[in-house]
Amino acid sequence: MTTSASPAITALPGAWWQRLHASFMPDYNRKATVYWWAVVLVGFSLLSGSVLQLLALPWASQLQVVVGTAIAMMAGLVPIRIPRSKNSFAAGEIFVFLLLLLHGPAAAMLAAAAEGLTGSWRTSKRWTSRIASPAMASIAMFGLGSLLQSVIASAKVHGLYGPGLLLLATMASAVLYFVFNTLLITALHHLKLSRWPALGAQFAESSWIGITLAGSASVSCLLFLAFEQAGIGVLVAAAPIICMLVATLHYFFGQQEAAELARHQKMEAIERVAEMSARHLVELQKSERRFHSAFTHASIGMVLIDFDGQVLQVNDALCELIGETDSSALTRGAFNKLVDLPDAPRLAEGMSQLDTPGIDSFTVELRLRHRAGAKVWVAVHGSHFSEAGANAPCLILQVQDVSARRQAEAELQHIAFHDSLTGLPNRRRFHDRLTQQLTRSQQAQGRQFGLIFLDFDRFKLINDSLGHAVGDDFLIEVARRIQQHLRPQDVVARLGGDEFAVLAEDLHGDREAIGLAERLLEALRRPFYIGNHEIITSASIGITFSGMGYATPADMLRDADTAMYKAKLAGKARYALFDASLHLEVTQRVRLEADFRRALAKGALAVEYQPLYDLASGQIMAFEALARWHHPELGQISPLTFIPVAEDVALMVPLTDFMLRTACAQLRQWQQRDASLAEMVMHVNVSGHDIGQPNFVARVQAAMVQAGIAPRHLTLELTENILLSRLEAARPALVALREQGVNLSIDDFGNGYSSLRHLSSLPVNSLKIDRAFVADLLRGQGEAAVVQAIIQLGKSLGKDIVAEGIETEAQVRRLLQMGCQSGQGYHLSRPLMVEGVDALLYDLIHQRQAQAGLPALPSPTLCAPPATTGETMAALLH
Ligand code: C2E
Ligand code: MG
Ligand code: MG
């Protein structure tokens, strides 16, 4: 029998006692400790008494006691475990009770203590149990052994003794021995735990031991009776048989226990597996529930489809995405039906990717059809999906709305490829389109297209005079107007500034593109109303065709630009077609522009002065300043060539400033030479660009002030045509100049078509007859009549008349006859450099002085060159 541990500890006084107690009996409280000691002392006292009694026995009896005790001890080492219980049966009890019947309680006590010792040794590691168990067995055996002895003695006295009684009494004492021993042990437990254990349960649990003890006692009794009948031989024979039986039972039950254990373990394993499968099932169900919850409530659209593309299930988010309220309506059809037709192949291609080993998902972007008719851009991520319990795997499509991103991308794309002001395609976009068209026309012979290049003739003027805001609105209006006149297949782009280009696709002939250009010219000639301003302008158009065999879009654009240039040179507000010779012409022109710009900046321009004479007296009245450019490679270039260049590249302002300053400064020097030259006048040619400038009057004034000449000493020559085309815009400036005293002259008069009405209202004080009339003067009556009419007209309007281009003496005479006072021409003097004029004036003054009898002049080199140099020219340009 064993005892068990308990955590209740009560410290006892005394240092060595405490240490001993703490190490051997840590769970024993004071009462339990006292009880234990009492039991041990009583038990071993009784045992000592028994040993003393046994020593008094004859040796044969002592031998029997020793053998019986030894067997009981050994039997304690091989207990027979009672199946399905925690208890075991030690067969040593048979010998304990046999010794009780043979030699009385002393022998039985020794055997019981020995058996208790081996039993507790085997079952417990605690010394308290190993010591207490034999002591308790001794006490119990002492009590019951003594009782049985008294009962047998009493039965013999009363003549009741017999085998039956002996058997019953032995069995009863065995049961009581068990009860008594159990009580002793249970009492110790009770004291240790400080609570009374449930005795009923205790006995019920160990009742097997009582029964086996009763059985052992009955065997002992039978052996005893056999011994009484047949002597010691029976016992000698029975002992090994019992030992073998015990060993067999021990082995048998051991086997059974092992089998039981194995079975138990197997059952446990099965239960564990079952439990795991149940848990797995629960997990699966949970995961399925989680999936369905995630599927249903996901914020992105989800669809389950089978491999034929049939919808099995859709979630709310998808329904919302395509504006469908009834999800069941979707589950009856193919997913493809929801996809915008042109994008359907993309989905099919994505799905087919899943057939490739190693690819288990795909992503495509496509448009879904919204119920309201709109298209929704979505990213579809598809992968295999196999649902627990489902028969066949299917596909899960995760559908994410990417329309916001797509829209942002489209906007970016639009910004990158469109002009922000007009919303038209920009140069980049146009370039791409042109490339596409060129490739197509190369592939499909006969597929013609044209490129129309359009540039406004006076956009800079609009911007400068009316401001950039008006300029911007004007361009927007232009874009609109161009678009209105295009055919559906034409594409217009703004290439930058006031440059537009039209790609006229699918032409059936050149005439179609020319017709389009004419329509555009006509449309753009009509006035534009921007704010309070009425803007009348025109465009110049260059056209080229794909049939010229272009390799790159840049070449085609260049040639259309060249043709546009030609249109500008030809007088603007018109179109021009590109042809191969044009290229060279324009290249030269472009080169000339660049060279002129450089020459002007470097101060490489010069001025020649051509005198104007009083025809009657032959006196020099004035000089006309004429610009000269000596090109390092091309030699002398006529102003008739470079003045239009300067006008086109907006260099007229610095050129005119240069001429005004140089000529005025030069005049001042000459005037100071001699009193007779003090009223000398300087003529300076100005162009239409000059009088359009808002600060023109101020610039003229500045030149006069800087040089120190009076306004009456300056005459500005304006050509008739320029004057007329800008009469209204120029009138305030001309009036202001005239009021200040500056002379104004109409150059090349008779060439243009100025009406009398215009002429009379112009604030000019002289007319220069065009040299073409002078040249024809002596040819016939008709020509002479024209010159005569001009002179008459001028006189009647109070204007001075100057004839230019006089090349012969006869012309001088004729003009004088007709009443023309002054003239200019090679016959009188060619245009001269400063030195030439100096020499001329020197001679003039010298003659006068000689006539007046005055001393000769000191030197023919009259003066230094005027103050305006290359450096001041460069400053003017900037
Ligand atoms: P223009 O103002 O009518 O100048 C007179 C032109 O006739 C000059 O040509 C002169 O050299 C030329 N000429 C003078 N006498 C005769 C003659 O007897 N026979 C012939 N055949 N020609 C004669 P140039 O210098 O070549 O100038 C041509 C035009 O260029 C000028 O015509 C003028 O309109 C313009 N021009 C010259 N310099 C300037 C300038 O500084 N500014 C502006 N805006 N225009 C200028
Ligand atoms: Mg002139
Ligand atoms: Mg002239």
mmCIF file of C-alpha atoms and ligand atoms in Angstrom, residues 607-608 610 624-628 637-643 647 652 655-656 659-660 684-688 690 717 719 722 747-748 768 770-771 804-808 811 824-831, ligand 1:
data_model
loop_
_atom_site.group_PDB
_atom_site.id
_atom_site.type_symbol
_atom_site.label_atom_id
_atom_site.label_comp_id
_atom_site.label_asym_id
_atom_site.label_seq_id
_atom_site.Cartn_x
_atom_site.Cartn_y
_atom_site.Cartn_z
ATOM 1 C CA VAL A 607 25.092 104.421 -95.353
ATOM 2 C CA GLU A 608 25.367 106.179 -98.693
ATOM 3 C CA GLN A 610 22.463 110.712 -102.588
ATOM 4 C CA GLU A 624 18.776 110.850 -99.053
ATOM 5 C CA ALA A 625 20.312 108.257 -96.718
ATOM 6 C CA LEU A 626 20.402 104.820 -98.324
ATOM 7 C CA ALA A 627 21.340 101.655 -96.432
ATOM 8 C CA ARG A 628 24.210 99.585 -97.803
ATOM 9 C CA ILE A 637 23.371 93.359 -101.673
ATOM 10 C CA SER A 638 20.612 95.717 -102.748
ATOM 11 C CA PRO A 639 18.292 97.212 -100.143
ATOM 12 C CA LEU A 640 15.479 95.982 -102.362
ATOM 13 C CA THR A 641 16.640 92.485 -101.247
ATOM 14 C CA PHE A 642 17.550 92.984 -97.618
ATOM 15 C CA ILE A 643 14.842 95.498 -96.567
ATOM 16 C CA GLU A 647 10.879 93.385 -92.288
ATOM 17 C CA MET A 652 13.314 97.001 -89.186
ATOM 18 C CA LEU A 655 17.781 99.190 -88.882
ATOM 19 C CA THR A 656 15.678 102.361 -88.997
ATOM 20 C CA MET A 659 19.754 104.933 -90.249
ATOM 21 C CA LEU A 660 18.076 107.769 -88.340
ATOM 22 C CA VAL A 684 15.495 108.918 -94.375
ATOM 23 C CA ASN A 685 13.405 106.063 -95.745
ATOM 24 C CA VAL A 686 11.014 104.390 -93.273
ATOM 25 C CA SER A 687 8.997 101.272 -93.846
ATOM 26 C CA GLY A 688 5.474 100.257 -93.001
ATOM 27 C CA ASP A 690 8.235 101.485 -88.557
ATOM 28 C CA GLU A 717 10.119 109.013 -97.002
ATOM 29 C CA THR A 719 6.260 104.457 -99.960
ATOM 30 C CA ILE A 722 2.713 101.147 -97.292
ATOM 31 C CA ASP A 747 8.304 107.927 -102.143
ATOM 32 C CA ASP A 748 7.891 106.233 -105.504
ATOM 33 C CA LYS A 768 8.723 111.899 -105.088
ATOM 34 C CA ASP A 770 8.700 107.263 -109.180
ATOM 35 C CA ARG A 771 11.771 106.844 -111.331
ATOM 36 C CA GLU A 804 13.914 110.694 -108.794
ATOM 37 C CA GLY A 805 15.962 108.558 -111.163
ATOM 38 C CA ILE A 806 17.101 111.459 -113.395
ATOM 39 C CA GLU A 807 19.705 109.977 -115.639
ATOM 40 C CA THR A 808 20.033 112.517 -118.422
ATOM 41 C CA GLN A 811 15.230 114.707 -118.404
ATOM 42 C CA GLN A 824 17.658 113.271 -107.781
ATOM 43 C CA GLY A 825 19.429 110.826 -110.050
ATOM 44 C CA TYR A 826 22.624 109.370 -111.333
ATOM 45 C CA HIS A 827 22.968 112.201 -113.787
ATOM 46 C CA LEU A 828 23.186 114.625 -110.913
ATOM 47 C CA SER A 829 25.009 112.434 -108.441
ATOM 48 C CA ARG A 830 25.151 108.789 -107.574
ATOM 49 C CA PRO A 831 24.706 107.810 -103.932
HETATM 50 P P1 C2E B 1 14.180 104.852 -102.941
HETATM 51 O O1 C2E B 1 13.850 105.347 -101.570
HETATM 52 O O2 C2E B 1 13.240 105.233 -103.992
HETATM 53 O O3 C2E B 1 15.611 105.237 -103.256
HETATM 54 C C1 C2E B 1 16.086 105.577 -104.494
HETATM 55 C C2 C2E B 1 16.641 104.402 -105.171
HETATM 56 O O4 C2E B 1 16.856 104.719 -106.496
HETATM 57 C C3 C2E B 1 17.995 104.015 -104.619
HETATM 58 O O5 C2E B 1 18.192 102.656 -104.762
HETATM 59 C C4 C2E B 1 18.936 104.742 -105.550
HETATM 60 O O6 C2E B 1 20.232 104.220 -105.602
HETATM 61 C C5 C2E B 1 18.208 104.561 -106.810
HETATM 62 N N1 C2E B 1 18.526 105.616 -107.777
HETATM 63 C C6 C2E B 1 18.782 106.891 -107.578
HETATM 64 N N2 C2E B 1 18.994 107.527 -108.721
HETATM 65 C C7 C2E B 1 18.807 106.599 -109.676
HETATM 66 C C8 C2E B 1 18.875 106.668 -111.110
HETATM 67 O O7 C2E B 1 19.128 107.681 -111.738
HETATM 68 N N3 C2E B 1 18.602 105.511 -111.804
HETATM 69 C C9 C2E B 1 18.319 104.371 -111.108
HETATM 70 N N4 C2E B 1 18.084 103.305 -111.828
HETATM 71 N N5 C2E B 1 18.251 104.297 -109.775
HETATM 72 C C10 C2E B 1 18.513 105.419 -109.094
HETATM 73 P P2 C2E B 1 18.674 101.805 -103.701
HETATM 74 O O8 C2E B 1 19.628 102.425 -102.848
HETATM 75 O O9 C2E B 1 18.962 100.480 -104.255
HETATM 76 O O10 C2E B 1 17.366 101.676 -102.760
HETATM 77 C C11 C2E B 1 16.296 101.050 -103.177
HETATM 78 C C12 C2E B 1 15.189 101.243 -102.247
HETATM 79 O O11 C2E B 1 15.446 100.623 -101.009
HETATM 80 C C13 C2E B 1 14.918 102.629 -101.866
HETATM 81 O O12 C2E B 1 14.187 103.271 -102.865
HETATM 82 C C14 C2E B 1 14.203 102.580 -100.618
HETATM 83 O O13 C2E B 1 12.838 102.354 -100.827
HETATM 84 C C15 C2E B 1 14.828 101.349 -100.030
HETATM 85 N N6 C2E B 1 15.784 101.755 -99.040
HETATM 86 C C16 C2E B 1 17.066 102.053 -99.161
HETATM 87 N N7 C2E B 1 17.598 102.329 -97.953
HETATM 88 C C17 C2E B 1 16.615 102.223 -97.059
HETATM 89 C C18 C2E B 1 16.529 102.424 -95.650
HETATM 90 O O14 C2E B 1 17.475 102.818 -94.966
HETATM 91 N N8 C2E B 1 15.310 102.246 -95.114
HETATM 92 C C19 C2E B 1 14.229 101.873 -95.835
HETATM 93 N N9 C2E B 1 13.057 101.672 -95.202
HETATM 94 N N10 C2E B 1 14.272 101.657 -97.134
HETATM 95 C C20 C2E B 1 15.477 101.877 -97.768
#
